[in-house]
C-alpha cells in the first residue's frame, strides 16, 4: 500500500507544482486586464473633462450671443429694424376649441 500512496502523493505534488505557475499566469492576465481598464478609465476621465470645459465655453458663447443688447444692435444696425410704436402694435386673440 505504501507504493500506491507514494504514487498518489507524487501525482499530487506534480499537479500542485503545475498549478502554481498556472495561478501566477492567471494572476498576471488579470493584472494586465486591470491595468488596461485603469488606463481606459483615465483616458475617459480626461476626455470627459475636456468635453465639460468645451461645454462651459459653449454656454458662455451662447450667453454672449443671445444678449438682448447684441440682438437689438444687430436688428437696428445690420437689418435696419426699429422698435415698434405702441400704435403700430396689433394684438390678435385666437379662440381655441375649448373657448366659447
Coordinates of N, CA and C in Angstrom, one line a residue:
X1 N 0.8 -1.2 0.0 CA 0.0 0.0 0.0 C 0.9 1.3 0.0
X2 N 2.0 1.2 0.5 CA 2.9 2.3 0.6 C 3.3 2.8 -0.8
X3 N 3.5 1.8 -1.7 CA 3.9 2.2 -3.0 C 2.7 2.9 -3.7
X4 N 1.5 2.5 -3.5 CA 0.3 3.2 -4.2 C 0.2 4.6 -3.6
X5 N 0.3 4.8 -2.3 CA 0.2 6.1 -1.7 C 1.3 7.0 -2.1
X6 N 2.5 6.4 -2.4 CA 3.6 7.2 -2.8 C 3.4 7.8 -4.2
X7 N 2.8 7.0 -5.1 CA 2.4 7.4 -6.4 C 1.4 8.5 -6.4
X8 N 0.4 8.4 -5.6 CA -0.7 9.4 -5.4 C -0.1 10.7 -4.9
X9 N 0.8 10.5 -4.0 CA 1.5 11.7 -3.4 C 2.3 12.4 -4.5
X10 N 3.1 11.6 -5.3 CA 3.9 12.2 -6.3 C 3.0 12.9 -7.4
X11 N 1.9 12.3 -7.7 CA 1.0 12.9 -8.7 C 0.4 14.2 -8.1
X12 N 0.1 14.2 -6.8 CA -0.5 15.4 -6.1 C 0.6 16.5 -6.1
X13 N 1.8 16.2 -5.8 CA 2.9 17.2 -5.8 C 3.1 17.7 -7.2
X14 N 3.1 16.9 -8.2 CA 3.3 17.3 -9.6 C 2.1 18.2 -10.0
X15 N 0.9 17.9 -9.7 CA -0.2 18.7 -10.0 C -0.1 20.1 -9.3
X16 N 0.3 20.0 -8.0 CA 0.4 21.3 -7.3 C 1.5 22.1 -7.9
X17 N 2.6 21.5 -8.3 CA 3.7 22.2 -9.0 C 3.2 22.9 -10.3
X18 N 2.3 22.2 -11.0 CA 1.8 22.8 -12.2 C 0.8 23.9 -12.0
X19 N 0.1 23.8 -10.9 CA -1.0 24.8 -10.6 C -0.4 26.1 -10.2
X20 N 0.8 26.1 -9.5 CA 1.4 27.4 -9.1 C 1.7 28.3 -10.2
X21 N 2.4 27.8 -11.3 CA 2.6 28.7 -12.4 C 1.3 29.1 -13.2
X22 N 0.4 28.2 -13.2 CA -0.9 28.5 -13.8 C -1.6 29.6 -13.0
X23 N -1.6 29.5 -11.7 CA -2.2 30.5 -10.9 C -1.5 31.9 -11.1
X24 N -0.2 31.8 -11.2 CA 0.6 33.1 -11.4 C 0.3 33.6 -12.8
X25 N 0.1 32.8 -13.8 CA -0.3 33.2 -15.1 C -1.6 33.9 -15.1
X26 N -2.6 33.3 -14.5 CA -4.0 33.8 -14.4 C -3.9 35.2 -13.7
X27 N -3.1 35.2 -12.6 CA -3.0 36.5 -11.8 C -2.4 37.6 -12.7
X28 N -1.4 37.2 -13.5 CA -0.7 38.2 -14.4 C -1.7 38.7 -15.5
X29 N -2.5 37.8 -16.0 CA -3.5 38.2 -17.0 C -4.5 39.1 -16.4
X30 N -5.0 38.8 -15.2 CA -5.9 39.7 -14.5 C -5.3 41.0 -14.2
X31 N -4.1 41.0 -13.8 CA -3.4 42.3 -13.5 C -3.3 43.1 -14.8
X32 N -3.0 42.5 -15.9 CA -2.8 43.2 -17.2 C -4.2 43.8 -17.6
X33 N -5.2 43.0 -17.4 CA -6.6 43.4 -17.8 C -7.0 44.6 -16.9
X34 N -6.6 44.6 -15.6 CA -6.9 45.7 -14.7 C -6.2 46.9 -15.1
X35 N -4.9 46.8 -15.5 CA -4.1 47.9 -15.9 C -4.7 48.5 -17.2
X36 N -5.1 47.7 -18.1 CA -5.8 48.2 -19.4 C -7.1 48.9 -19.0
X37 N -7.9 48.4 -18.2 CA -9.1 49.0 -17.8 C -8.9 50.3 -17.1
X38 N -7.9 50.3 -16.2 CA -7.5 51.6 -15.5 C -7.1 52.7 -16.5
X39 N -6.3 52.3 -17.5 CA -5.9 53.3 -18.5 C -7.1 53.8 -19.3
X40 N -8.0 52.9 -19.6 CA -9.2 53.3 -20.3 C -10.0 54.3 -19.5
X41 N -10.2 54.0 -18.2 CA -10.9 54.9 -17.3 C -10.2 56.3 -17.2
X42 N -8.9 56.3 -17.1 CA -8.2 57.5 -17.1 C -8.3 58.3 -18.4
X43 N -8.3 57.6 -19.5 CA -8.5 58.3 -20.8 C -9.9 58.9 -20.9
X44 N -10.9 58.1 -20.4 CA -12.3 58.6 -20.5 C -12.5 59.8 -19.6
X45 N -11.9 59.8 -18.4 CA -12.0 60.9 -17.5 C -11.3 62.1 -18.1
X46 N -10.2 62.0 -18.7 CA -9.6 63.1 -19.4 C -10.4 63.7 -20.5
X47 N -11.0 62.8 -21.3 CA -11.9 63.2 -22.4 C -13.2 63.9 -21.8
X48 N -13.7 63.3 -20.7 CA -14.9 63.9 -20.1 C -14.6 65.3 -19.6
X49 N -13.4 65.5 -19.0 CA -13.0 66.9 -18.5 C -12.9 67.8 -19.7
X50 N -12.3 67.4 -20.8 CA -12.2 68.2 -22.0 C -13.6 68.6 -22.5
X51 N -14.5 67.7 -22.5 CA -15.9 67.9 -23.0 C -16.6 68.9 -22.1
X52 N -16.4 68.7 -20.8 CA -17.0 69.7 -19.8 C -16.5 71.1 -20.0
X53 N -15.2 71.2 -20.2 CA -14.6 72.5 -20.5 C -15.1 73.1 -21.7
X54 N -15.2 72.3 -22.8 CA -15.8 72.8 -24.1 C -17.2 73.2 -23.9
X55 N -18.0 72.5 -23.1 CA -19.4 72.8 -22.9 C -19.5 74.1 -22.1
X56 N -18.7 74.3 -21.1 CA -18.7 75.6 -20.4 C -18.4 76.8 -21.4
X57 N -17.4 76.6 -22.3 CA -17.1 77.6 -23.2 C -18.3 77.9 -24.2
X58 N -19.0 76.8 -24.6 CA -20.1 77.0 -25.5 C -21.3 77.7 -24.8
X59 N -21.5 77.4 -23.5 CA -22.6 78.0 -22.8 C -22.3 79.5 -22.6
X60 N -21.0 79.8 -22.4 CA -20.6 81.2 -22.3 C -20.8 81.9 -23.6
X61 N -20.5 81.3 -24.7 CA -20.7 81.9 -26.1 C -22.2 82.1 -26.3
X62 N -23.0 81.1 -25.9 CA -24.5 81.3 -26.1 C -25.0 82.5 -25.3
X63 N -24.5 82.6 -24.1 CA -24.9 83.8 -23.3 C -24.5 85.1 -23.9
X64 N -23.3 85.1 -24.4 CA -22.9 86.4 -25.1 C -23.7 86.7 -26.4
X65 N -23.9 85.6 -27.2 CA -24.6 85.8 -28.5 C -26.1 86.1 -28.3
X66 N -26.7 85.6 -27.2 CA -28.1 85.8 -27.1 C -28.5 87.0 -26.2
X67 N -27.5 87.9 -25.9 CA -27.8 89.0 -25.0 C -28.8 90.0 -25.8
X68 N -29.7 90.6 -25.0 CA -30.7 91.5 -25.7 C -30.0 92.7 -26.3
X69 N -28.9 93.2 -25.7 CA -28.2 94.4 -26.3 C -27.7 94.0 -27.6
X70 N -27.1 92.9 -27.7 CA -26.5 92.4 -29.0 C -27.5 92.2 -30.1
X71 N -28.6 91.6 -29.7 CA -29.7 91.3 -30.7 C -30.3 92.6 -31.1
X72 N -30.5 93.6 -30.2 CA -31.1 94.9 -30.6 C -30.1 95.6 -31.5
X73 N -28.8 95.6 -31.2 CA -27.9 96.3 -32.0 C -27.8 95.7 -33.5
X74 N -27.9 94.4 -33.6 CA -27.9 93.8 -34.9 C -29.1 94.1 -35.7
X75 N -30.3 94.1 -34.9 CA -31.6 94.4 -35.6 C -31.6 95.8 -36.1
X76 N -31.1 96.7 -35.4 CA -31.1 98.1 -35.8 C -30.0 98.4 -36.8
X77 N -28.8 98.0 -36.6 CA -27.7 98.4 -37.4 C -27.5 97.6 -38.7
X78 N -27.7 96.3 -38.6 CA -27.5 95.4 -39.7 C -28.7 95.1 -40.5
X79 N -29.9 95.1 -39.8 CA -31.1 94.7 -40.5 C -32.0 95.9 -40.7
X80 N -31.7 97.0 -40.2 CA -32.5 98.2 -40.4 C -33.8 98.2 -39.7
X81 N -33.9 97.5 -38.7 CA -35.2 97.4 -37.9 C -35.2 98.5 -36.9
X82 N -36.4 98.7 -36.3 CA -36.6 99.7 -35.2 C -37.7 99.1 -34.3
X83 N -37.7 99.7 -33.1 CA -38.8 99.3 -32.2 C -40.1 99.8 -32.7
X84 N -41.2 99.1 -32.6 CA -42.5 99.5 -33.0 C -43.1 100.5 -32.0
X85 N -43.8 101.4 -32.5 CA -44.5 102.4 -31.7 C -45.7 101.6 -31.2
X86 N -46.3 102.1 -30.0 CA -47.4 101.4 -29.4 C -48.7 101.4 -30.4
X87 N -48.8 102.4 -31.2 CA -50.0 102.4 -32.1 C -49.8 101.5 -33.3
X88 N -48.6 101.0 -33.5 CA -48.3 100.1 -34.6 C -48.5 98.6 -34.2
X89 N -48.7 98.4 -32.9 CA -48.8 97.0 -32.4 C -50.2 96.6 -32.5
X90 N -50.4 95.4 -33.1 CA -51.8 94.9 -33.3 C -51.8 93.6 -32.4
X91 N -52.8 93.5 -31.6 CA -53.0 92.3 -30.7 C -54.0 91.4 -31.4
X92 N -53.7 90.2 -31.4 CA -54.5 89.2 -32.0 C -54.9 88.2 -31.0
X93 N -56.2 87.9 -30.8 CA -56.6 86.9 -29.9 C -57.3 85.8 -30.6
X94 N -56.9 84.6 -30.4 CA -57.5 83.5 -31.1 C -58.3 82.7 -30.1
X95 N -59.5 82.2 -30.6 CA -60.3 81.3 -29.8 C -60.0 79.9 -30.1
X96 N -59.8 79.1 -29.0 CA -59.5 77.7 -29.3 C -60.8 76.9 -29.2
X97 N -60.7 75.6 -29.4 CA -61.8 74.7 -29.4 C -62.5 74.7 -28.1
X98 N -61.8 74.9 -27.0 CA -62.4 74.9 -25.6 C -63.0 76.2 -25.2
X99 N -62.7 77.3 -26.0 CA -63.2 78.6 -25.7 C -64.5 78.8 -26.3
X100 N -65.5 79.3 -25.6 CA -66.8 79.6 -26.2 C -67.2 81.0 -26.0

